[in-house]
Tab-separated table of C-alpha atoms in Angstrom:
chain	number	residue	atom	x	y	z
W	1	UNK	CA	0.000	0.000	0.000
W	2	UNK	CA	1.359	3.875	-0.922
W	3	UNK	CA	1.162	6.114	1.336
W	4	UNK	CA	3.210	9.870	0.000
W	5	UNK	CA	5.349	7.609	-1.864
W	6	UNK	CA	6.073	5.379	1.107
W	7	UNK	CA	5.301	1.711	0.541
W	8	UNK	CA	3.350	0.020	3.363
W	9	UNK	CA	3.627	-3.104	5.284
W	10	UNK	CA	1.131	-5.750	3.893
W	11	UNK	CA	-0.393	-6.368	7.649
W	12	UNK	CA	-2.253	-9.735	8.047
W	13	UNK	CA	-3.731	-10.975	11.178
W	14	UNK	CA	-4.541	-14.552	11.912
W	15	UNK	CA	-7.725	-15.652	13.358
W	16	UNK	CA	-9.827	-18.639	15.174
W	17	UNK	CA	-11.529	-18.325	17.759
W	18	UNK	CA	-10.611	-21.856	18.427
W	19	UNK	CA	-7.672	-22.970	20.198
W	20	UNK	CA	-5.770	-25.956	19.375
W	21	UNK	CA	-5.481	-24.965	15.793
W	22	UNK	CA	-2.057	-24.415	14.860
W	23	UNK	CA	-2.408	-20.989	14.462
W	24	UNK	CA	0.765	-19.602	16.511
W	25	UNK	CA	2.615	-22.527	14.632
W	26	UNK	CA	1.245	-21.030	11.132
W	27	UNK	CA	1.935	-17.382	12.088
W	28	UNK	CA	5.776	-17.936	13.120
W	29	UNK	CA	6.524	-20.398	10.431
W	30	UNK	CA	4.805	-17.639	7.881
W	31	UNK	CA	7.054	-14.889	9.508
W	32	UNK	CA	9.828	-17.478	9.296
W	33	UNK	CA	9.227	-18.011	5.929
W	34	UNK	CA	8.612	-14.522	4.274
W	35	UNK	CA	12.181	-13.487	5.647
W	36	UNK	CA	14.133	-16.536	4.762
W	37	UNK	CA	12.799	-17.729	1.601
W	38	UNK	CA	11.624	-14.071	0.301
W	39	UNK	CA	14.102	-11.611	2.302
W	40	UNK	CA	10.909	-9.498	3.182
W	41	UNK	CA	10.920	-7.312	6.411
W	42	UNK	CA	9.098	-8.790	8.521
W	43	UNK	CA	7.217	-7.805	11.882
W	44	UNK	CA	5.787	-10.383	14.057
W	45	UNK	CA	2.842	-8.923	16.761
W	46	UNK	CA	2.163	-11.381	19.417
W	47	UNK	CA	-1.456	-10.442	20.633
W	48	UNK	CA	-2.253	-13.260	22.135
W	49	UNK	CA	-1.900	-13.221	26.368
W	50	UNK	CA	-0.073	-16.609	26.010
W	51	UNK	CA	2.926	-15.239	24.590
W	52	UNK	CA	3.752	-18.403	22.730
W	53	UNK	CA	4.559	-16.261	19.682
W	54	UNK	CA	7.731	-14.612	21.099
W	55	UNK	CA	8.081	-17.614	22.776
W	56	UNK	CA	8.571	-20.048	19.366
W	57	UNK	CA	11.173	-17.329	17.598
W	58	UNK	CA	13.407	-17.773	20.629
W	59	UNK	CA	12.447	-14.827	22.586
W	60	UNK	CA	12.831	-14.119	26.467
W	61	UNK	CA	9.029	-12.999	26.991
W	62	UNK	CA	9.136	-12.317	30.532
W	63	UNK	CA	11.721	-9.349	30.774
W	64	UNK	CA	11.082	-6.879	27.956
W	65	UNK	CA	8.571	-4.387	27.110
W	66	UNK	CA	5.278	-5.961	25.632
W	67	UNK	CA	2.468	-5.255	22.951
W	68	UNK	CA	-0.223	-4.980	26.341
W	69	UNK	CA	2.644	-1.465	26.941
W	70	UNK	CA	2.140	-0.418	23.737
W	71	UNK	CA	-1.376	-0.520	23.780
W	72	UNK	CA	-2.045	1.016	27.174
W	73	UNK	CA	0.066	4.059	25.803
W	74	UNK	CA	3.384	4.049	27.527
W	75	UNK	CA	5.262	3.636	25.111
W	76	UNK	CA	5.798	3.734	21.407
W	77	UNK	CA	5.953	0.534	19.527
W	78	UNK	CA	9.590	0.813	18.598
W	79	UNK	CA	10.685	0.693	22.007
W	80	UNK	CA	9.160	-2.679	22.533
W	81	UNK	CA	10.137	-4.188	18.715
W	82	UNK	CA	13.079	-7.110	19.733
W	83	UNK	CA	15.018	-8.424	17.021
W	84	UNK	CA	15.308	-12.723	16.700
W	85	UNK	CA	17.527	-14.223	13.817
W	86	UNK	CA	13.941	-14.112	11.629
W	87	UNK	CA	12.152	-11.036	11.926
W	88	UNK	CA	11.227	-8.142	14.239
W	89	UNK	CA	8.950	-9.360	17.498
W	90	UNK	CA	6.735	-7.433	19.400
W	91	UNK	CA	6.043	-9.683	22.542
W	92	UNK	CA	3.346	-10.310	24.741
W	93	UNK	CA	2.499	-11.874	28.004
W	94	UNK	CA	-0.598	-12.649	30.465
W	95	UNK	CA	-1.387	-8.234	31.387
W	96	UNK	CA	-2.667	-8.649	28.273
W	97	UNK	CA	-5.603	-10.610	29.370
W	98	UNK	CA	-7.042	-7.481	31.248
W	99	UNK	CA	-7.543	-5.664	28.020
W	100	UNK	CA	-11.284	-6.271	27.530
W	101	UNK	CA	-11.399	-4.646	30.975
W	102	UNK	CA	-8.307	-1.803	30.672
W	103	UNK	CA	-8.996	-0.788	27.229
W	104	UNK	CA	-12.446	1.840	27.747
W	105	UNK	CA	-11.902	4.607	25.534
W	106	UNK	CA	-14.742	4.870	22.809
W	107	UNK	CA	-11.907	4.187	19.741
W	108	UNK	CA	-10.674	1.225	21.850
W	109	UNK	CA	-10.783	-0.688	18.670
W	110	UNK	CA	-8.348	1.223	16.847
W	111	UNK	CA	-5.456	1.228	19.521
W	112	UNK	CA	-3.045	-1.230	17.642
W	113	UNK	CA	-3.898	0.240	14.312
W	114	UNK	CA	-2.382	3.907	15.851
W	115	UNK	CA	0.017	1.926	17.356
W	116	UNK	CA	1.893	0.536	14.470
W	117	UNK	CA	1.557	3.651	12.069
W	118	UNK	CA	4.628	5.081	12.536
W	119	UNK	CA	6.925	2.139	11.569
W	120	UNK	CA	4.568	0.497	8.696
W	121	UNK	CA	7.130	2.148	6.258
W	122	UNK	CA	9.869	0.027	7.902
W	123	UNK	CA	8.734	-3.412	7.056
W	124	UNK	CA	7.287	-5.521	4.307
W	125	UNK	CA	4.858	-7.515	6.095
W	126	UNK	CA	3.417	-7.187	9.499
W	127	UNK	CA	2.150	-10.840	11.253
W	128	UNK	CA	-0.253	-10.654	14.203
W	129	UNK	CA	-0.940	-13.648	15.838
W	130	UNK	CA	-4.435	-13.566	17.586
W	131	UNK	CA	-6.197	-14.629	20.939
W	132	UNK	CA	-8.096	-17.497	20.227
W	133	UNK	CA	-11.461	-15.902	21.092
W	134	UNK	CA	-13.450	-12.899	19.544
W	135	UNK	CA	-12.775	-10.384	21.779
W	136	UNK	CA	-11.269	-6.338	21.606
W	137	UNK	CA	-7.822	-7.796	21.231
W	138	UNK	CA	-8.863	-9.231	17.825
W	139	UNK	CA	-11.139	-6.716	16.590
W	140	UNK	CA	-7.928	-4.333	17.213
W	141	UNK	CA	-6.398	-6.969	14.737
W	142	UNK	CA	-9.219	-6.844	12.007
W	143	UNK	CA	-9.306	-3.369	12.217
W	144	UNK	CA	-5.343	-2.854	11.656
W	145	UNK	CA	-5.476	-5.910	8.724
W	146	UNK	CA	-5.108	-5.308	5.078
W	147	UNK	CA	-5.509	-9.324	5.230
W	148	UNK	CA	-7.189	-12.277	7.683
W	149	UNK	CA	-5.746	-16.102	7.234
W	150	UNK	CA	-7.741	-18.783	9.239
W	151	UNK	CA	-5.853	-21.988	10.275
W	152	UNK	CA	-8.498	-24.542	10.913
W	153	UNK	CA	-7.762	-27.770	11.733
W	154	UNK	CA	-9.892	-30.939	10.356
W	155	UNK	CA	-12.151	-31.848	12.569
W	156	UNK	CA	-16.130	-30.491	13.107
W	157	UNK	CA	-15.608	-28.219	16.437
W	158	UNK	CA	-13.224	-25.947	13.944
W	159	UNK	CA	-16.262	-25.525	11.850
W	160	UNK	CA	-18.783	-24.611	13.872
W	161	UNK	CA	-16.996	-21.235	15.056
W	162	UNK	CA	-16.877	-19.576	11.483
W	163	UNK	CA	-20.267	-18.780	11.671
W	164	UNK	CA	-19.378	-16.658	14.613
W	165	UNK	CA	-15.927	-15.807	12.801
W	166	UNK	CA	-17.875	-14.284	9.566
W	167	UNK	CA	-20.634	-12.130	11.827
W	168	UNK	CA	-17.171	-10.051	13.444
W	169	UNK	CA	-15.555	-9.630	10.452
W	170	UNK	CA	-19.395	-8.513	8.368
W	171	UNK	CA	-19.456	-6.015	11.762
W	172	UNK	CA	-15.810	-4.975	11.376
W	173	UNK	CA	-16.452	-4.614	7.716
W	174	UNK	CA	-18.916	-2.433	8.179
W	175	UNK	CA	-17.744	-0.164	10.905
W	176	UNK	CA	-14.425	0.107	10.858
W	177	UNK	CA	-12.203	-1.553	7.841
W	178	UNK	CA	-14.318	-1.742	4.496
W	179	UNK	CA	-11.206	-3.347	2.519
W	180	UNK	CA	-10.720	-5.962	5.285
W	181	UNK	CA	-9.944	-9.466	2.681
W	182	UNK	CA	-9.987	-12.773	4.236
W	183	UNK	CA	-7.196	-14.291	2.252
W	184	UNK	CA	-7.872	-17.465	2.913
W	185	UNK	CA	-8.538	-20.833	5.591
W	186	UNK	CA	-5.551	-22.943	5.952
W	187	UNK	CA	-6.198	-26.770	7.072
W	188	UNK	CA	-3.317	-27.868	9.714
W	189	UNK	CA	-2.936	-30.898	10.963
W	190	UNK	CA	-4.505	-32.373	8.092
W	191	UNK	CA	-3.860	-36.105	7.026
W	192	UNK	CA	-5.419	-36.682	3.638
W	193	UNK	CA	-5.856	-40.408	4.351
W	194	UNK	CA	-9.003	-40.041	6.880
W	195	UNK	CA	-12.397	-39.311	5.946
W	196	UNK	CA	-13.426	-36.485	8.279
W	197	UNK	CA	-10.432	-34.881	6.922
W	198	UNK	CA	-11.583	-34.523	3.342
W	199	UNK	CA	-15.015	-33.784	4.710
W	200	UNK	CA	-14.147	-30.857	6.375
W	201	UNK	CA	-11.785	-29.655	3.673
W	202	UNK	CA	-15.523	-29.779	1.604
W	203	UNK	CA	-17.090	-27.787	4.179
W	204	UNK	CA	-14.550	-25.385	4.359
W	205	UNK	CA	-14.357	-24.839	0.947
W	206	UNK	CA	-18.331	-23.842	1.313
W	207	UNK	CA	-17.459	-21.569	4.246
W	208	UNK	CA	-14.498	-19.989	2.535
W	209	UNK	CA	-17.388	-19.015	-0.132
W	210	UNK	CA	-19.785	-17.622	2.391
W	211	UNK	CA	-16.840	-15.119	2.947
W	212	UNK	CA	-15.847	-14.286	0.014
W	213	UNK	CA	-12.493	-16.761	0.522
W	214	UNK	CA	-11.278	-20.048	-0.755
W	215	UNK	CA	-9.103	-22.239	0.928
W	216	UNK	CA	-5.414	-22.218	0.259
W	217	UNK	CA	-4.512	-25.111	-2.025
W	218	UNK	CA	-1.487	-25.886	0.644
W	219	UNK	CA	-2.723	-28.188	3.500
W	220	UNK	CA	-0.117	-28.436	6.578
W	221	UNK	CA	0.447	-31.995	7.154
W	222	UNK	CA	0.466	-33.188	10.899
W	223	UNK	CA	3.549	-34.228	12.481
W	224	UNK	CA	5.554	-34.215	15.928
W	225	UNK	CA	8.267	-31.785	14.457
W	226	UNK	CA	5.843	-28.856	14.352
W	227	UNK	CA	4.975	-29.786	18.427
W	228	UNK	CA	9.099	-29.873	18.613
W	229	UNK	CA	10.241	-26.736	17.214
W	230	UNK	CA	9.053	-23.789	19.805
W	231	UNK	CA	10.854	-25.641	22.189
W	232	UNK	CA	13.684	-24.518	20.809
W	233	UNK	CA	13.267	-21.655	19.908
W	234	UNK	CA	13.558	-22.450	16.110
W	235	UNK	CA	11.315	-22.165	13.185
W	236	UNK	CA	10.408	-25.084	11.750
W	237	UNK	CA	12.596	-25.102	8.535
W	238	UNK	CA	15.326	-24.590	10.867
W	239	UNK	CA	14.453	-27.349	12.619
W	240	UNK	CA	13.350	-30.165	10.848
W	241	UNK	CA	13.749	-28.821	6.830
W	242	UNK	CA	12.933	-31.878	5.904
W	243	UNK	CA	9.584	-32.797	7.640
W	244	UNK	CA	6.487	-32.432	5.849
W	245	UNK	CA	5.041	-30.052	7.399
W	246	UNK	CA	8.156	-27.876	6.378
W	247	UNK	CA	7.837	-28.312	2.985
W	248	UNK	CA	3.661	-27.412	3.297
W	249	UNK	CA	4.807	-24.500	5.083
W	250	UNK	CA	7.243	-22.872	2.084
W	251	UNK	CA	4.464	-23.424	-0.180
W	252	UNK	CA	1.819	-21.912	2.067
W	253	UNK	CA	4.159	-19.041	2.355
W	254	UNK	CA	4.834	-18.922	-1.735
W	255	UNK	CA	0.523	-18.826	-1.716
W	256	UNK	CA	0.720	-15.993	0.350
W	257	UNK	CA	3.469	-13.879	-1.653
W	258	UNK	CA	1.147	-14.231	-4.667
W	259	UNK	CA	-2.410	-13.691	-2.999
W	260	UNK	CA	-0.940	-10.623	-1.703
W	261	UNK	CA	0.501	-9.622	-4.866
W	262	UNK	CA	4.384	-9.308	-4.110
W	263	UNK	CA	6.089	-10.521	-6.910
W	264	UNK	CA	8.451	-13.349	-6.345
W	265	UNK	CA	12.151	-13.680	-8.539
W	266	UNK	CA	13.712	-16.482	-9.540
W	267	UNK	CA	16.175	-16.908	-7.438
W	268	UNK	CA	13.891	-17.301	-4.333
W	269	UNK	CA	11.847	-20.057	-6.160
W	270	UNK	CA	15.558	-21.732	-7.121
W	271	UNK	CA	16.188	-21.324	-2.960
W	272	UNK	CA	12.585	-22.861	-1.779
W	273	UNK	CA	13.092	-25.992	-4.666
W	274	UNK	CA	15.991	-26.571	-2.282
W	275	UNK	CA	15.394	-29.707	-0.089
């Protein structure tokens, strides 16, 4: 996006109101991704009181400034931006949880959106990992978001929120961010083999309509490497590059470079053919 001849950050948040369904996982290892494979700029926001977002790119999340200080106003957001060996981090932790409460002003909703202005000419992309629930935390989220991705794992329970899921972003829509996009629903955990699986792949796809979305062709295989790799503090291509859900991950990422229109040279696609 221009703005004065400054090129934007391409923000996208991540949503479900369901936990449990990979969608820290899918936001680090699309941070991950966008710098490694694409050499994009990238700006991870952890809004979710957890903190497993900082957490999984190898970040102390205890002892630094936090998105919840941001937010409340006392500072500016490039005092609390960290730096990990993938991309830019704004943390988070469990103060966070008392925003519904904290946060009273009447444009409540557009804290985070104020909040990252002044460095959106800095970066390429901006990442914000969500709470899993539909509260102010994530309408701040779909209010700052050129862009929504929903991870959705294959089973009914993931389903039955995006009814729920489409009414807040209609509202948001409406109110506060016309040119909100969903860019897509991402299945994780997926395991083509089973039934339910390929059921719920058809529902989505029907869902993804309602919304005016389709699901990403890219489905992230389930496997004990993605469970693995917070631990260490490493994204998953860094630590298992060879697992499956590594390789469904580069292409996810490739999926989003186009859908969001950044152009992608031939020497990245020569670097993600790597094994």
């Amino acid at each position: 996006i221009m703005n004065g001849g400054i090129i934007l950050a391409t923000i996208i948040a991540l949503t479900n109101q369901k936990g449990g369904v990979g969608k820290t996982t899918t936001s680090s290892s699309l941070a991950a991704g966008l710098s490694t494979f694409y050499h994009k700029k990238v700006l991870a926001i952890d809004l979710d009181p957890q903190g497993s977002l900082g957490f999984s790119l190898g970040l102390d999340i205890e002892n630094s400034h936090t998105i919840y200080d941001v937010l409340k106003g006392s500072i500016p957001i490039q005092d609390a931006i960290q730096s990990t060996d993938y991309c830019d981090v704004v943390t988070s932790n469990i103060l966070l949880s008392s925003a519904e409460l904290e946060f009273t002003s009447s444009d409540r909703e557009l804290c985070l959106k104020k909040a990252l202005a002044p460095v959106l000419g800095h970066y390429d992309f901006v990442i914000i990992d969500t709470p899993p629930a539909l509260n102010i935390l994530t309408v701040n989220a779909y209010v700052a978001a050129d862009h929504l991705i929903i991870p959705m794992a294959p089973e009914i329970l993931s389903l039955l929120g995006l009814t729920q899921l489409k009414e807040t972003i209609d509202s948001v829509r409406e109110k506060l961010n016309p040119s909100l996009n969903v860019l897509g629903l991402i299945l994780t955990k997926y395991n083509k083999r089973t039934l339910l699986a390929r059921e719920v792949k058809e529902m989505a796809e029907n869902i993804a309509e309602q919304i005016g979305s389709c699901v990403f062709d890219t489905q992230i295989r389930a496997s004990v490497s993605v469970a693995e790799s917070p631990a260490h503090g490493l994204s998953i291509y860094d630590h298992s590059p060879r697992s499956n859900p590594s390789l469904d991950y580069k292409n996810f990422v490739k999926e989003v470079m186009v859908k969001t229109g950044h152009s992608i040279s031939k020497l990245s696609l020569i670097h993600i053919s790597e094994p």
